[in-house]
mmCIF file of C-alpha atoms in Angstrom:
data_model
loop_
_atom_site.group_PDB
_atom_site.id
_atom_site.type_symbol
_atom_site.label_atom_id
_atom_site.label_comp_id
_atom_site.label_asym_id
_atom_site.label_seq_id
_atom_site.Cartn_x
_atom_site.Cartn_y
_atom_site.Cartn_z
ATOM 1 C CA SER A 420 0.000 0.000 0.000
ATOM 2 C CA GLN A 421 1.013 3.571 -0.558
ATOM 3 C CA THR A 422 2.222 5.781 2.263
ATOM 4 C CA ILE A 423 3.486 9.321 2.478
ATOM 5 C CA HIS A 424 6.027 10.542 4.989
ATOM 6 C CA GLN A 425 6.572 14.147 5.866
ATOM 7 C CA TRP A 426 9.031 15.535 8.381
ATOM 8 C CA PRO A 427 9.632 17.150 10.711
ATOM 9 C CA ALA A 428 6.250 17.386 12.389
ATOM 10 C CA THR A 429 7.033 20.703 14.041
ATOM 11 C CA LEU A 430 9.734 23.265 13.458
ATOM 12 C CA VAL A 431 10.604 26.592 15.048
ATOM 13 C CA GLN A 432 13.039 28.659 13.032
ATOM 14 C CA PRO A 433 14.374 32.213 13.409
ATOM 15 C CA VAL A 434 13.751 34.809 10.744
ATOM 16 C CA GLY A 435 16.446 34.712 8.092
ATOM 17 C CA SER A 436 17.339 31.060 8.635
ATOM 18 C CA PRO A 437 17.101 28.446 5.859
ATOM 19 C CA LEU A 438 14.378 25.833 5.555
ATOM 20 C CA SER A 439 14.219 22.305 4.223
ATOM 21 C CA LEU A 440 11.087 20.173 4.501
ATOM 22 C CA GLU A 441 11.107 16.710 3.028
ATOM 23 C CA CYS A 442 8.348 14.478 1.749
ATOM 24 C CA THR A 443 8.641 10.942 0.441
ATOM 25 C CA VAL A 444 6.063 8.591 -0.992
ATOM 26 C CA GLU A 445 6.249 4.822 -0.860
ATOM 27 C CA GLY A 446 4.439 2.154 -2.804
ATOM 28 C CA THR A 447 3.803 3.999 -6.027
ATOM 29 C CA SER A 448 5.671 5.278 -9.045
ATOM 30 C CA ASN A 449 5.591 8.568 -10.900
ATOM 31 C CA PRO A 450 3.099 10.297 -8.629
ATOM 32 C CA ASN A 451 2.084 13.917 -8.972
ATOM 33 C CA LEU A 452 3.438 15.656 -5.868
ATOM 34 C CA TYR A 453 2.165 18.792 -4.185
ATOM 35 C CA TRP A 454 3.095 21.261 -1.478
ATOM 36 C CA TYR A 455 0.272 23.138 0.209
ATOM 37 C CA ARG A 456 0.266 25.661 3.022
ATOM 38 C CA GLN A 457 -2.488 26.392 5.499
ATOM 39 C CA ALA A 458 -1.961 29.739 7.149
ATOM 40 C CA ALA A 459 -3.759 30.517 10.405
ATOM 41 C CA GLY A 460 -7.498 30.807 9.797
ATOM 42 C CA ARG A 461 -7.181 30.203 6.088
ATOM 43 C CA GLY A 462 -7.679 27.416 3.597
ATOM 44 C CA LEU A 463 -5.174 25.277 1.764
ATOM 45 C CA GLN A 464 -3.057 27.229 -0.649
ATOM 46 C CA LEU A 465 -1.288 25.329 -3.413
ATOM 47 C CA LEU A 466 2.393 26.304 -3.471
ATOM 48 C CA PHE A 467 4.086 23.891 -5.877
ATOM 49 C CA TYR A 468 3.317 20.781 -7.836
ATOM 50 C CA SER A 469 5.458 18.354 -9.770
ATOM 51 C CA VAL A 470 4.580 15.817 -12.442
ATOM 52 C CA GLY A 471 8.057 14.292 -12.658
ATOM 53 C CA ILE A 472 11.679 14.438 -11.578
ATOM 54 C CA GLY A 473 13.026 17.954 -11.924
ATOM 55 C CA GLN A 474 9.659 19.327 -13.084
ATOM 56 C CA ILE A 475 8.324 21.966 -10.723
ATOM 57 C CA SER A 476 5.430 24.337 -11.229
ATOM 58 C CA SER A 477 4.897 27.265 -8.908
ATOM 59 C CA GLU A 478 1.445 28.597 -8.208
ATOM 60 C CA VAL A 479 2.318 31.777 -6.351
ATOM 61 C CA PRO A 480 5.470 33.918 -6.169
ATOM 62 C CA GLN A 481 6.988 33.640 -2.727
ATOM 63 C CA ASN A 482 10.028 33.140 -0.622
ATOM 64 C CA LEU A 483 9.989 29.392 -1.141
ATOM 65 C CA SER A 484 11.250 26.924 -3.720
ATOM 66 C CA ALA A 485 10.698 23.239 -4.376
ATOM 67 C CA SER A 486 12.743 20.449 -5.864
ATOM 68 C CA ARG A 487 12.132 16.860 -6.868
ATOM 69 C CA PRO A 488 15.482 15.108 -6.971
ATOM 70 C CA GLN A 489 13.960 11.618 -7.084
ATOM 71 C CA ASP A 490 10.671 10.207 -8.320
ATOM 72 C CA ARG A 491 9.131 9.898 -4.863
ATOM 73 C CA GLN A 492 10.893 12.730 -3.044
ATOM 74 C CA PHE A 493 9.682 16.311 -2.866
ATOM 75 C CA ILE A 494 11.552 19.021 -0.968
ATOM 76 C CA LEU A 495 10.392 22.477 0.055
ATOM 77 C CA SER A 496 13.134 24.997 0.735
ATOM 78 C CA SER A 497 13.858 28.584 1.593
ATOM 79 C CA LYS A 498 17.147 30.408 1.796
ATOM 80 C CA LYS A 499 15.871 33.001 4.281
ATOM 81 C CA LEU A 500 12.637 32.563 6.188
ATOM 82 C CA LEU A 501 10.204 35.406 6.759
ATOM 83 C CA LEU A 502 7.674 35.723 9.573
ATOM 84 C CA SER A 503 4.934 35.339 6.966
ATOM 85 C CA ASP A 504 6.240 31.863 6.096
ATOM 86 C CA SER A 505 4.749 30.516 9.320
ATOM 87 C CA GLY A 506 2.002 27.990 8.724
ATOM 88 C CA PHE A 507 1.069 24.366 8.373
ATOM 89 C CA TYR A 508 2.775 22.777 5.365
ATOM 90 C CA LEU A 509 1.286 19.735 3.722
ATOM 91 C CA CYS A 510 2.695 17.394 1.129
ATOM 92 C CA ALA A 511 0.345 15.366 -1.037
ATOM 93 C CA TRP A 512 0.430 12.892 -3.907
ATOM 94 C CA ARG A 513 -1.970 11.592 -6.482
ATOM 95 C CA LEU A 514 -1.906 9.376 -9.553
ATOM 96 C CA GLY A 515 -3.331 10.810 -12.710
ATOM 97 C CA ARG A 516 -6.502 12.741 -13.266
ATOM 98 C CA ARG A 517 -9.876 12.304 -11.608
ATOM 99 C CA THR A 518 -8.278 10.746 -8.565
ATOM 100 C CA GLU A 519 -8.060 11.931 -5.006
ATOM 101 C CA ALA A 520 -4.899 13.294 -3.442
ATOM 102 C CA PHE A 521 -3.434 11.757 -0.303
ATOM 103 C CA PHE A 522 -1.849 14.003 2.273
ATOM 104 C CA GLY A 523 0.972 13.663 4.733
ATOM 105 C CA GLN A 524 0.604 14.571 8.376
ATOM 106 C CA GLY A 525 1.964 18.060 7.868
ATOM 107 C CA THR A 526 4.696 20.242 9.346
ATOM 108 C CA ARG A 527 3.870 23.076 11.686
ATOM 109 C CA LEU A 528 6.426 25.806 10.944
ATOM 110 C CA THR A 529 6.733 28.760 13.272
ATOM 111 C CA VAL A 530 9.116 31.517 12.261
ATOM 112 C CA VAL A 531 10.182 33.658 15.216
ATOM 113 C CA ASP B 348 -8.266 34.968 -6.541
ATOM 114 C CA GLN B 349 -10.214 32.308 -4.634
ATOM 115 C CA GLN B 350 -11.748 30.010 -7.231
ATOM 116 C CA VAL B 351 -13.334 27.726 -4.649
ATOM 117 C CA LYS B 352 -15.255 29.283 -1.782
ATOM 118 C CA GLN B 353 -16.821 28.015 1.388
ATOM 119 C CA ASN B 354 -18.779 30.931 2.755
ATOM 120 C CA SER B 355 -19.672 29.399 6.094
ATOM 121 C CA PRO B 356 -16.617 29.241 8.337
ATOM 122 C CA SER B 357 -18.464 27.219 10.954
ATOM 123 C CA LEU B 358 -21.541 25.054 11.462
ATOM 124 C CA SER B 359 -23.055 23.451 14.556
ATOM 125 C CA VAL B 360 -25.425 20.521 14.313
ATOM 126 C CA GLN B 361 -27.120 18.271 16.845
ATOM 127 C CA GLU B 362 -26.073 14.621 16.868
ATOM 128 C CA GLY B 363 -28.328 12.524 14.647
ATOM 129 C CA ARG B 364 -29.365 15.445 12.478
ATOM 130 C CA ILE B 365 -28.232 16.272 8.970
ATOM 131 C CA SER B 366 -25.116 18.380 8.371
ATOM 132 C CA ILE B 367 -25.030 20.305 5.102
ATOM 133 C CA LEU B 368 -21.765 21.887 4.037
ATOM 134 C CA ASN B 369 -21.708 24.133 1.010
ATOM 135 C CA CYS B 370 -19.118 25.079 -1.570
ATOM 136 C CA ASP B 371 -19.204 27.451 -4.545
ATOM 137 C CA TYR B 372 -16.775 27.735 -7.405
ATOM 138 C CA THR B 373 -16.154 30.245 -10.152
ATOM 139 C CA ASN B 374 -14.201 28.316 -12.784
ATOM 140 C CA SER B 375 -16.650 26.631 -15.173
ATOM 141 C CA MET B 376 -13.888 24.315 -16.371
ATOM 142 C CA PHE B 377 -13.724 22.496 -13.022
ATOM 143 C CA ASP B 378 -15.037 18.993 -13.635
ATOM 144 C CA TYR B 379 -13.836 16.951 -10.672
ATOM 145 C CA PHE B 380 -14.704 17.804 -7.091
ATOM 146 C CA LEU B 381 -13.696 16.344 -3.750
ATOM 147 C CA TRP B 382 -14.417 16.739 -0.065
ATOM 148 C CA TYR B 383 -11.786 16.338 2.617
ATOM 149 C CA LYS B 384 -12.005 16.166 6.381
ATOM 150 C CA LYS B 385 -9.255 17.591 8.549
ATOM 151 C CA TYR B 386 -8.460 17.370 12.241
ATOM 152 C CA PRO B 387 -6.111 19.905 13.850
ATOM 153 C CA ALA B 388 -2.411 19.262 13.276
ATOM 154 C CA GLU B 389 -3.149 16.463 10.795
ATOM 155 C CA GLY B 390 -3.278 16.196 7.046
ATOM 156 C CA PRO B 391 -6.680 16.173 5.331
ATOM 157 C CA THR B 392 -8.257 12.801 4.645
ATOM 158 C CA PHE B 393 -10.292 12.134 1.541
ATOM 159 C CA LEU B 394 -14.035 11.632 2.016
ATOM 160 C CA ILE B 395 -15.853 11.559 -1.281
ATOM 161 C CA SER B 396 -15.585 12.836 -4.835
ATOM 162 C CA ILE B 397 -17.854 13.584 -7.754
ATOM 163 C CA SER B 398 -17.306 14.001 -11.454
ATOM 164 C CA SER B 399 -19.167 16.658 -13.387
ATOM 165 C CA ILE B 400 -20.975 13.989 -15.381
ATOM 166 C CA LYS B 401 -22.914 13.158 -12.201
ATOM 167 C CA ASP B 402 -25.071 15.266 -9.929
ATOM 168 C CA LYS B 403 -24.957 13.004 -6.897
ATOM 169 C CA ASN B 404 -22.585 10.533 -5.297
ATOM 170 C CA GLU B 405 -23.189 8.554 -2.126
ATOM 171 C CA ASP B 406 -20.865 6.733 0.227
ATOM 172 C CA GLY B 407 -22.442 5.560 3.441
ATOM 173 C CA ARG B 408 -23.482 8.555 5.518
ATOM 174 C CA PHE B 409 -21.899 10.986 3.064
ATOM 175 C CA THR B 410 -23.567 12.309 -0.078
ATOM 176 C CA VAL B 411 -22.187 14.965 -2.386
ATOM 177 C CA PHE B 412 -24.492 16.937 -4.671
ATOM 178 C CA LEU B 413 -23.311 18.930 -7.657
ATOM 179 C CA ASN B 414 -25.276 21.708 -9.347
ATOM 180 C CA LYS B 415 -23.209 22.694 -12.369
ATOM 181 C CA SER B 416 -25.483 25.492 -13.527
ATOM 182 C CA ALA B 417 -25.183 27.160 -10.127
ATOM 183 C CA LYS B 418 -21.515 26.206 -9.735
ATOM 184 C CA HIS B 419 -22.363 24.804 -6.351
ATOM 185 C CA LEU B 420 -21.716 21.583 -4.507
ATOM 186 C CA SER B 421 -22.745 20.394 -1.100
ATOM 187 C CA LEU B 422 -21.859 17.618 1.293
ATOM 188 C CA HIS B 423 -24.609 16.009 3.332
ATOM 189 C CA ILE B 424 -23.782 13.955 6.394
ATOM 190 C CA VAL B 425 -26.666 11.875 7.731
ATOM 191 C CA PRO B 426 -26.863 11.130 10.587
ATOM 192 C CA SER B 427 -24.218 13.424 12.053
ATOM 193 C CA GLN B 428 -22.007 11.963 14.769
ATOM 194 C CA PRO B 429 -19.696 13.681 17.289
ATOM 195 C CA GLY B 430 -16.703 12.096 15.535
ATOM 196 C CA ASP B 431 -17.617 14.082 12.437
ATOM 197 C CA SER B 432 -16.528 17.262 14.190
ATOM 198 C CA ALA B 433 -13.649 18.563 12.064
ATOM 199 C CA VAL B 434 -12.867 21.082 9.360
ATOM 200 C CA TYR B 435 -14.225 20.150 5.940
ATOM 201 C CA PHE B 436 -12.620 21.343 2.738
ATOM 202 C CA CYS B 437 -13.989 21.139 -0.755
ATOM 203 C CA ALA B 438 -11.581 20.982 -3.666
ATOM 204 C CA ALA B 439 -11.844 21.175 -7.429
ATOM 205 C CA SER B 440 -9.727 20.437 -10.450
ATOM 206 C CA VAL B 441 -9.782 20.580 -14.225
ATOM 207 C CA SER B 442 -9.139 17.008 -15.290
ATOM 208 C CA ILE B 443 -7.860 17.790 -18.772
ATOM 209 C CA TYR B 444 -5.060 19.707 -17.111
ATOM 210 C CA GLY B 445 -4.797 17.007 -14.526
ATOM 211 C CA ASN B 446 -2.556 18.511 -11.980
ATOM 212 C CA GLN B 447 -3.774 21.217 -9.655
ATOM 213 C CA PHE B 448 -6.328 20.939 -6.912
ATOM 214 C CA TYR B 449 -7.852 24.154 -5.625
ATOM 215 C CA PHE B 450 -9.226 24.138 -2.110
ATOM 216 C CA GLY B 451 -11.838 26.205 -0.371
ATOM 217 C CA THR B 452 -11.192 27.913 2.959
ATOM 218 C CA GLY B 453 -12.924 25.213 4.983
ATOM 219 C CA THR B 454 -15.960 24.904 7.229
ATOM 220 C CA SER B 455 -15.542 23.883 10.836
ATOM 221 C CA LEU B 456 -18.300 21.425 11.765
ATOM 222 C CA THR B 457 -19.222 20.808 15.386
ATOM 223 C CA VAL B 458 -21.615 17.973 16.128
ATOM 224 C CA ILE B 459 -23.170 18.443 19.545
ATOM 225 C CA PRO B 460 -23.905 15.231 21.481
#
């Protein structure tokens, strides 16, 4: 069966520090991968998605970047965190169209 | 620009009664819709989906209705149970593009025992 791992679960980082969040999927090949963010009191905002290794699409301009170095690995990064980067970050995967997406447990990032 | 909207941030329902959660969308090209349930500090879990070729889909206590002309979908939970208390998100995608999901802002459901 397929599983998705996302870590760390919680993270407190100072402003200006770098960020690296990792997500891996097991039990499937060539998934579409997604990074979402839920800011306090808001919905799920799509940040990045990837349909294959090295292929990254960005939905909104921001202080973040994403990479997909392997088929089932998706990384969210920042060189210098801002206070506004605080939020709940979720990784998700799906196979093809007209299918549901499956989410990881999320990372609570607090920038102080 | 929010293409998927959930205008009710919260809803309270008595146990055993029907819960109706609503969702509106603006993009007429959306043709695949989903509902997710989310507990605090956890990832959303998939509940039910519907394709635009249907107007209703049922799965146990959960039924999703789609009104394409009104660009509106709803989730009915019958009967509501205290364990249903969570935040519910609707999501939509354009299947010919295949990739992006767009989520609403969520409705927090409280089922009162």
